[in-house]
């Protein structure tokens, strides 16, 4: 192995689109954070800088690695504020700058580990509080609020909006997968094994246990698909699909849910093209169901609608989810398993090349397909080595 290979980090490969997304987010994040900070503090008379350099490092994590445990909201807010407090305190009470800087960084790391808000750029925040010059020293503890806390809040707000608008779940909270069987919840063997391995490793790892578990499952499915060539989506999907239209009244749609006991329905236009999905959760989240399960717009929702002059939801198009990612008939059925687990889906719509709905794949369809695949493999004749 060459020296270059030894020094080169083994980062996971990313697409050109993802690289552009991360760079664009950092550009917008820093630009808007600096602009808003300048508008808010430009005439305040404070001598401290309006945008501190460690925000650049925070932007790298928030936009390029939003799934990292070190990039979560409490990490940036808690880490930066705690580090700034410690840095200012060390600068005030330790006269020798070199020792003050060393104590500031060391104590900041210790505090972040204790408070579970480890954020690498916060080490630079602590250092800036000590070595930032006379302007920072003159601000004293105001440096913690402005610019550190203000910069952190603004950058975090922009990361929340940008990451979710560009298809990245942020904050990256672990998905709660319901237990099977209705009994007490049991720990996922994969995640439990990963947590035990991390305890034995006993180092900070820049990947959350749930992300490791997701990657492990994806690896298992890819290997399973490569070796066993599972069925295609078009072979297992349900073709006789109940649908609703955007202009259909909510009461009529809810009647379909009640009669057919489904959890979600595809929403199509007049040409049969898929335009969204509506689920029981959409009824609940929009407060159009009463406690007894009947279709009813609650008192609170009616009052808020009148105060804001908002349109009261009456039709399917008012509450349906338009952020859908359908699949194609030629997609491997195994590829849908992780989507259902990661996104908590019960049903995935299937469309043709013209975006017309041709079927749906439910959790039951997938389980039946996997069961049949196992039966087929079990019935295959076992090949014996020659001479045995």
Short mmCIF file of C-alpha atoms in Angstrom, two decimals, residues 7-385:
data_model
loop_
_atom_site.label_atom_id
_atom_site.label_comp_id
_atom_site.label_asym_id
_atom_site.label_seq_id
_atom_site.Cartn_x
_atom_site.Cartn_y
_atom_site.Cartn_z
CA UNK A 7 -3.14 8.89 4.12
CA UNK A 8 -6.23 9.01 1.91
CA UNK A 9 -9.45 8.64 3.97
CA UNK A 10 -11.89 5.93 2.96
CA UNK A 11 -14.94 8.16 2.62
CA UNK A 12 -18.09 6.69 1.16
CA UNK A 13 -18.50 7.70 -2.51
CA UNK A 14 -21.13 10.34 -3.23
CA UNK A 15 -22.80 11.40 -6.45
CA UNK A 16 -22.04 14.65 -8.26
CA UNK A 17 -25.56 15.81 -7.40
CA UNK A 18 -24.96 15.25 -3.67
CA UNK A 19 -21.66 17.11 -3.79
CA UNK A 20 -23.36 20.05 -5.47
CA UNK A 21 -26.19 19.93 -2.94
CA UNK A 22 -23.77 20.06 -0.01
CA UNK A 23 -21.68 22.87 -1.48
CA UNK A 24 -24.76 24.90 -2.40
CA UNK A 25 -26.18 24.49 1.08
CA UNK A 26 -22.98 25.68 2.73
CA UNK A 27 -22.84 28.66 0.38
CA UNK A 28 -26.42 29.69 1.16
CA UNK A 29 -26.05 28.93 4.85
CA UNK A 30 -22.97 31.05 5.43
CA UNK A 31 -24.17 33.88 3.16
CA UNK A 32 -27.58 34.18 4.80
CA UNK A 33 -26.20 33.72 8.32
CA UNK A 34 -23.71 36.52 7.74
CA UNK A 35 -26.34 38.75 6.12
CA UNK A 36 -28.93 38.33 8.87
CA UNK A 37 -26.28 38.75 11.58
CA UNK A 38 -25.12 41.96 9.93
CA UNK A 39 -28.67 43.31 9.68
CA UNK A 40 -29.37 42.39 13.32
CA UNK A 41 -26.09 43.57 14.84
CA UNK A 42 -24.60 45.98 12.33
CA UNK A 43 -25.53 49.06 14.35
CA UNK A 44 -25.29 47.53 17.81
CA UNK A 45 -21.90 49.02 18.58
CA UNK A 46 -20.43 45.62 19.46
CA UNK A 47 -16.77 45.20 18.62
CA UNK A 48 -16.94 41.42 18.14
CA UNK A 49 -17.06 40.02 14.58
CA UNK A 50 -20.55 39.43 13.16
CA UNK A 51 -19.66 35.99 11.75
CA UNK A 52 -17.11 33.77 13.49
CA UNK A 53 -14.81 31.50 11.49
CA UNK A 54 -15.85 28.19 13.18
CA UNK A 55 -19.26 28.53 11.46
CA UNK A 56 -17.51 27.46 8.26
CA UNK A 57 -16.58 24.15 9.88
CA UNK A 58 -20.11 23.80 11.26
CA UNK A 59 -21.46 24.31 7.73
CA UNK A 60 -19.35 21.39 6.50
CA UNK A 61 -21.04 19.06 8.97
CA UNK A 62 -24.58 20.48 8.71
CA UNK A 63 -24.75 20.41 4.90
CA UNK A 64 -22.24 17.75 3.83
CA UNK A 65 -22.84 15.23 6.64
CA UNK A 66 -26.33 15.97 8.06
CA UNK A 67 -26.72 12.36 9.27
CA UNK A 68 -23.64 12.63 11.50
CA UNK A 69 -24.28 12.59 15.27
CA UNK A 70 -21.85 15.52 15.42
CA UNK A 71 -24.12 17.62 13.16
CA UNK A 72 -27.41 17.36 15.05
CA UNK A 73 -29.18 20.46 16.47
CA UNK A 74 -28.14 19.93 20.09
CA UNK A 75 -24.58 19.29 18.93
CA UNK A 76 -24.20 22.65 17.22
CA UNK A 77 -26.21 24.73 19.70
CA UNK A 78 -25.00 23.11 22.89
CA UNK A 79 -21.46 22.58 21.66
CA UNK A 80 -20.90 26.13 20.41
CA UNK A 81 -22.49 27.86 23.39
CA UNK A 82 -20.75 25.69 25.99
CA UNK A 83 -17.39 26.10 24.23
CA UNK A 84 -17.85 29.88 24.02
CA UNK A 85 -18.68 30.10 27.73
CA UNK A 86 -15.62 28.07 28.66
CA UNK A 87 -13.39 30.00 26.25
CA UNK A 88 -14.45 33.41 27.58
CA UNK A 89 -14.02 32.22 31.16
CA UNK A 90 -10.51 30.88 30.48
CA UNK A 91 -9.55 34.14 28.73
CA UNK A 92 -10.70 36.15 31.76
CA UNK A 93 -9.07 34.08 34.50
CA UNK A 94 -5.91 32.62 32.90
CA UNK A 95 -3.53 35.46 31.98
CA UNK A 96 -1.17 33.40 29.80
CA UNK A 97 -2.86 33.06 26.36
CA UNK A 98 -1.21 29.74 25.48
CA UNK A 99 -2.37 28.04 28.68
CA UNK A 100 -5.78 29.69 28.43
CA UNK A 101 -6.21 28.33 24.90
CA UNK A 102 -5.15 24.83 25.91
CA UNK A 103 -7.47 24.75 28.92
CA UNK A 104 -10.35 26.19 26.87
CA UNK A 105 -10.19 23.50 24.21
CA UNK A 106 -9.62 20.64 26.65
CA UNK A 107 -12.41 21.70 29.01
CA UNK A 108 -14.77 22.35 26.10
CA UNK A 109 -14.27 18.80 24.80
CA UNK A 110 -14.83 17.36 28.29
CA UNK A 111 -18.01 19.40 28.78
CA UNK A 112 -19.39 18.48 25.35
CA UNK A 113 -18.81 14.78 25.99
CA UNK A 114 -20.57 15.01 29.35
CA UNK A 115 -23.51 16.99 27.88
CA UNK A 116 -23.70 14.79 24.74
CA UNK A 117 -23.23 17.75 22.38
CA UNK A 118 -19.85 16.97 20.81
CA UNK A 119 -19.33 19.28 17.81
CA UNK A 120 -15.76 19.52 16.41
CA UNK A 121 -16.02 23.17 15.27
CA UNK A 122 -16.83 24.11 18.86
CA UNK A 123 -13.18 23.51 19.70
CA UNK A 124 -12.40 26.39 17.34
CA UNK A 125 -15.09 28.50 19.06
CA UNK A 126 -13.31 28.03 22.39
CA UNK A 127 -10.00 28.92 20.76
CA UNK A 128 -11.50 32.02 19.14
CA UNK A 129 -12.78 33.23 22.52
CA UNK A 130 -9.20 33.16 23.83
CA UNK A 131 -7.16 34.19 20.79
CA UNK A 132 -9.73 36.28 18.91
CA UNK A 133 -8.07 39.55 19.80
CA UNK A 134 -9.06 42.69 21.66
CA UNK A 135 -12.46 42.98 19.97
CA UNK A 136 -13.53 39.55 21.24
CA UNK A 137 -12.04 40.15 24.69
CA UNK A 138 -13.86 43.48 24.96
CA UNK A 139 -17.19 41.75 24.36
CA UNK A 140 -16.75 39.46 27.34
CA UNK A 141 -19.65 37.09 27.84
CA UNK A 142 -21.65 38.94 25.16
CA UNK A 143 -19.46 37.00 22.73
CA UNK A 144 -21.42 33.87 23.75
CA UNK A 145 -24.73 35.39 22.63
CA UNK A 146 -23.52 37.52 19.75
CA UNK A 147 -22.18 36.30 17.51
CA UNK A 148 -21.78 32.64 18.61
CA UNK A 149 -25.33 31.76 19.68
CA UNK A 150 -26.91 33.96 16.99
CA UNK A 151 -24.73 32.48 14.24
CA UNK A 152 -25.47 28.96 15.46
CA UNK A 153 -29.24 29.45 15.55
CA UNK A 154 -29.34 31.03 12.09
CA UNK A 155 -27.12 28.38 10.50
CA UNK A 156 -29.14 25.61 12.16
CA UNK A 157 -32.45 27.07 10.95
CA UNK A 158 -31.14 27.24 7.39
CA UNK A 159 -29.82 23.67 7.61
CA UNK A 160 -33.21 22.43 8.83
CA UNK A 161 -34.97 24.03 5.88
CA UNK A 162 -32.39 23.25 3.19
CA UNK A 163 -31.70 19.62 4.11
CA UNK A 164 -35.37 18.67 4.30
CA UNK A 165 -36.21 20.52 1.08
CA UNK A 166 -33.41 18.66 -0.72
CA UNK A 167 -34.48 15.23 0.46
CA UNK A 168 -32.32 14.69 3.57
CA UNK A 169 -34.05 13.86 6.85
CA UNK A 170 -32.79 16.39 9.40
CA UNK A 171 -32.56 16.19 12.34
CA UNK A 172 -31.44 12.64 11.77
CA UNK A 173 -33.55 10.96 14.44
CA UNK A 174 -33.64 7.16 14.55
CA UNK A 175 -36.85 5.73 13.11
CA UNK A 176 -38.99 3.81 15.57
CA UNK A 177 -39.91 0.49 14.01
CA UNK A 178 -43.02 -1.01 15.66
CA UNK A 179 -42.57 -4.33 17.37
CA UNK A 180 -44.02 -7.37 15.64
CA UNK A 181 -46.52 -9.47 17.53
CA UNK A 182 -48.14 -6.83 19.72
CA UNK A 183 -46.16 -7.74 22.84
CA UNK A 184 -43.52 -5.79 24.67
CA UNK A 185 -41.02 -4.09 22.41
CA UNK A 186 -37.87 -6.04 21.85
CA UNK A 187 -34.53 -4.62 20.87
CA UNK A 188 -33.56 -5.06 17.27
CA UNK A 189 -30.81 -7.75 17.26
CA UNK A 190 -28.81 -5.87 14.63
CA UNK A 191 -28.88 -2.54 16.49
CA UNK A 192 -28.20 -4.25 19.82
CA UNK A 193 -25.17 -6.02 18.34
CA UNK A 194 -23.90 -2.76 16.83
CA UNK A 195 -24.27 -0.92 20.14
CA UNK A 196 -22.36 -3.69 21.91
CA UNK A 197 -19.60 -3.51 19.29
CA UNK A 198 -19.39 0.28 19.70
CA UNK A 199 -19.04 -0.10 23.46
CA UNK A 200 -16.14 -2.50 22.92
CA UNK A 201 -14.59 -0.15 20.33
CA UNK A 202 -14.77 2.68 22.90
CA UNK A 203 -14.05 5.57 20.54
CA UNK A 204 -16.17 8.36 19.11
CA UNK A 205 -17.52 7.14 15.76
CA UNK A 206 -18.97 9.70 13.36
CA UNK A 207 -21.88 7.44 12.42
CA UNK A 208 -24.99 6.80 14.51
CA UNK A 209 -25.92 3.21 15.43
CA UNK A 210 -29.19 3.40 13.47
CA UNK A 211 -27.29 4.51 10.36
CA UNK A 212 -24.91 1.57 10.78
CA UNK A 213 -27.88 -0.77 11.14
CA UNK A 214 -29.47 0.67 7.98
CA UNK A 215 -26.24 0.21 6.00
CA UNK A 216 -25.91 -3.34 7.30
CA UNK A 217 -29.46 -4.21 6.24
CA UNK A 218 -28.94 -2.64 2.82
CA UNK A 219 -25.78 -4.72 2.41
CA UNK A 220 -27.67 -7.87 3.35
CA UNK A 221 -30.46 -7.12 0.88
CA UNK A 222 -28.01 -6.32 -1.93
CA UNK A 223 -26.16 -9.59 -1.35
CA UNK A 224 -29.45 -11.50 -1.14
CA UNK A 225 -30.66 -9.97 -4.40
CA UNK A 226 -27.35 -10.62 -6.16
CA UNK A 227 -27.27 -14.29 -5.22
CA UNK A 228 -30.95 -15.16 -5.46
CA UNK A 229 -32.37 -12.81 -8.12
CA UNK A 230 -35.66 -12.08 -6.39
CA UNK A 231 -38.94 -11.17 -8.08
CA UNK A 232 -39.66 -7.84 -9.75
CA UNK A 233 -42.16 -5.36 -8.36
CA UNK A 234 -44.47 -5.90 -11.32
CA UNK A 235 -44.67 -9.61 -10.50
CA UNK A 236 -45.89 -9.19 -6.92
CA UNK A 237 -47.86 -5.92 -6.96
CA UNK A 238 -51.61 -5.75 -6.45
CA UNK A 239 -53.26 -4.55 -9.65
CA UNK A 240 -56.85 -3.99 -8.55
CA UNK A 241 -56.21 -0.80 -6.64
CA UNK A 242 -58.65 1.48 -4.89
CA UNK A 243 -57.95 5.11 -5.78
CA UNK A 244 -59.37 8.55 -5.04
CA UNK A 245 -59.17 11.84 -6.90
CA UNK A 246 -58.02 15.21 -5.61
CA UNK A 247 -61.50 16.69 -5.99
CA UNK A 248 -63.17 13.90 -4.02
CA UNK A 249 -64.67 14.89 -0.69
CA UNK A 250 -62.90 13.77 2.45
CA UNK A 251 -66.02 12.09 3.80
CA UNK A 252 -66.23 9.84 0.74
CA UNK A 253 -62.52 9.02 0.99
CA UNK A 254 -62.81 8.17 4.67
CA UNK A 255 -65.71 5.84 3.86
CA UNK A 256 -63.31 3.83 1.65
CA UNK A 257 -60.84 3.58 4.52
CA UNK A 258 -63.58 2.36 6.86
CA UNK A 259 -65.11 -0.18 4.47
CA UNK A 260 -61.94 -1.69 3.00
CA UNK A 261 -59.68 -1.35 6.08
CA UNK A 262 -56.75 0.15 4.14
CA UNK A 263 -54.04 2.37 5.58
CA UNK A 264 -53.34 4.48 2.48
CA UNK A 265 -54.88 5.22 -0.91
CA UNK A 266 -53.24 6.51 -4.11
CA UNK A 267 -54.57 9.81 -5.44
CA UNK A 268 -54.84 10.08 -9.23
CA UNK A 269 -55.94 12.73 -11.71
CA UNK A 270 -58.54 12.28 -14.46
CA UNK A 271 -55.95 10.59 -16.71
CA UNK A 272 -54.99 8.05 -14.04
CA UNK A 273 -51.64 9.67 -13.28
CA UNK A 274 -50.42 9.42 -9.71
CA UNK A 275 -50.38 12.82 -7.97
CA UNK A 276 -50.20 11.87 -4.29
CA UNK A 277 -51.11 9.53 -1.45
CA UNK A 278 -53.60 9.96 1.36
CA UNK A 279 -53.35 7.96 4.57
CA UNK A 280 -55.07 7.70 7.91
CA UNK A 281 -52.21 9.76 9.34
CA UNK A 282 -53.12 12.62 6.98
CA UNK A 283 -56.63 12.72 8.43
CA UNK A 284 -55.28 12.75 11.97
CA UNK A 285 -52.52 15.30 11.39
CA UNK A 286 -54.98 17.71 9.79
CA UNK A 287 -57.46 17.35 12.69
CA UNK A 288 -60.31 16.18 10.49
CA UNK A 289 -61.05 13.14 12.68
CA UNK A 290 -62.77 13.34 16.02
CA UNK A 291 -61.85 11.14 18.98
CA UNK A 292 -64.54 8.60 18.08
CA UNK A 293 -63.09 8.11 14.59
CA UNK A 294 -65.79 10.02 12.73
CA UNK A 295 -64.97 12.64 10.14
CA UNK A 296 -65.18 15.94 11.96
CA UNK A 297 -63.29 19.23 11.98
CA UNK A 298 -62.34 19.90 15.60
CA UNK A 299 -63.26 23.13 17.40
CA UNK A 300 -59.61 24.23 17.63
CA UNK A 301 -59.09 23.70 13.90
CA UNK A 302 -62.26 25.67 13.06
CA UNK A 303 -61.18 28.60 15.24
CA UNK A 304 -57.66 28.64 13.77
CA UNK A 305 -59.06 28.44 10.25
CA UNK A 306 -61.33 31.43 10.85
CA UNK A 307 -58.58 33.49 12.53
CA UNK A 308 -56.11 32.82 9.72
CA UNK A 309 -58.81 32.85 7.02
CA UNK A 310 -57.39 29.55 5.87
CA UNK A 311 -59.45 27.23 3.74
CA UNK A 312 -61.04 24.46 5.75
CA UNK A 313 -59.94 21.09 4.32
CA UNK A 314 -62.85 19.46 2.51
CA UNK A 315 -61.30 17.59 -0.37
CA UNK A 316 -58.62 14.94 -0.74
CA UNK A 317 -56.28 17.41 -2.45
CA UNK A 318 -56.33 19.61 0.67
CA UNK A 319 -54.59 17.10 2.92
CA UNK A 320 -52.92 14.50 0.67
CA UNK A 321 -49.16 14.00 0.64
CA UNK A 322 -47.69 15.14 -2.66
CA UNK A 323 -44.09 14.18 -1.76
CA UNK A 324 -44.32 10.65 -3.09
CA UNK A 325 -41.65 8.46 -4.61
CA UNK A 326 -43.35 5.71 -6.63
CA UNK A 327 -41.50 2.73 -8.01
CA UNK A 328 -41.50 1.04 -11.42
CA UNK A 329 -42.69 -2.50 -12.30
CA UNK A 330 -39.15 -3.49 -13.33
CA UNK A 331 -37.68 -2.59 -9.91
CA UNK A 332 -36.50 -5.48 -7.74
CA UNK A 333 -39.00 -6.21 -4.98
CA UNK A 334 -36.16 -6.63 -2.48
CA UNK A 335 -35.19 -2.98 -3.05
CA UNK A 336 -38.52 -1.88 -1.54
CA UNK A 337 -37.92 -3.56 1.81
CA UNK A 338 -35.54 -0.90 3.15
CA UNK A 339 -37.77 1.91 1.85
CA UNK A 340 -40.65 0.57 3.88
CA UNK A 341 -38.45 0.19 6.96
CA UNK A 342 -36.64 3.54 6.65
CA UNK A 343 -39.71 5.63 5.77
CA UNK A 344 -42.30 3.72 7.78
CA UNK A 345 -44.40 3.00 4.68
CA UNK A 346 -47.22 0.48 4.47
CA UNK A 347 -47.82 0.90 0.73
CA UNK A 348 -45.69 1.98 -2.23
CA UNK A 349 -47.44 2.94 -5.50
CA UNK A 350 -46.20 1.53 -8.82
CA UNK A 351 -46.36 3.62 -12.01
CA UNK A 352 -45.47 3.01 -15.65
CA UNK A 353 -43.32 5.19 -17.89
CA UNK A 354 -46.22 7.65 -18.30
CA UNK A 355 -46.63 8.02 -14.51
CA UNK A 356 -49.98 6.23 -14.66
CA UNK A 357 -50.76 4.10 -11.65
CA UNK A 358 -50.56 0.39 -12.47
CA UNK A 359 -50.57 -1.12 -8.98
CA UNK A 360 -49.36 -0.93 -5.39
CA UNK A 361 -47.00 -3.02 -3.28
CA UNK A 362 -48.01 -3.51 0.34
CA UNK A 363 -46.09 -4.98 3.24
CA UNK A 364 -48.20 -8.11 2.81
CA UNK A 365 -47.20 -8.40 -0.86
CA UNK A 366 -43.52 -8.18 0.08
CA UNK A 367 -43.78 -10.71 2.90
CA UNK A 368 -45.57 -13.17 0.60
CA UNK A 369 -42.90 -12.70 -2.10
CA UNK A 370 -40.05 -13.25 0.36
CA UNK A 371 -41.79 -16.34 1.75
CA UNK A 372 -42.26 -17.79 -1.74
CA UNK A 373 -38.61 -17.08 -2.56
CA UNK A 374 -37.51 -18.98 0.56
CA UNK A 375 -39.77 -21.91 -0.37
CA UNK A 376 -38.37 -22.00 -3.91
CA UNK A 377 -34.80 -22.08 -2.60
CA UNK A 378 -35.67 -24.79 -0.10
CA UNK A 379 -37.13 -26.97 -2.88
CA UNK A 380 -34.06 -26.66 -5.11
CA UNK A 381 -32.05 -29.91 -5.36
CA UNK A 382 -28.85 -29.86 -3.38
CA UNK A 383 -25.77 -30.23 -5.56
CA UNK A 384 -23.16 -32.65 -4.28
CA UNK A 385 -19.49 -32.58 -5.05
#
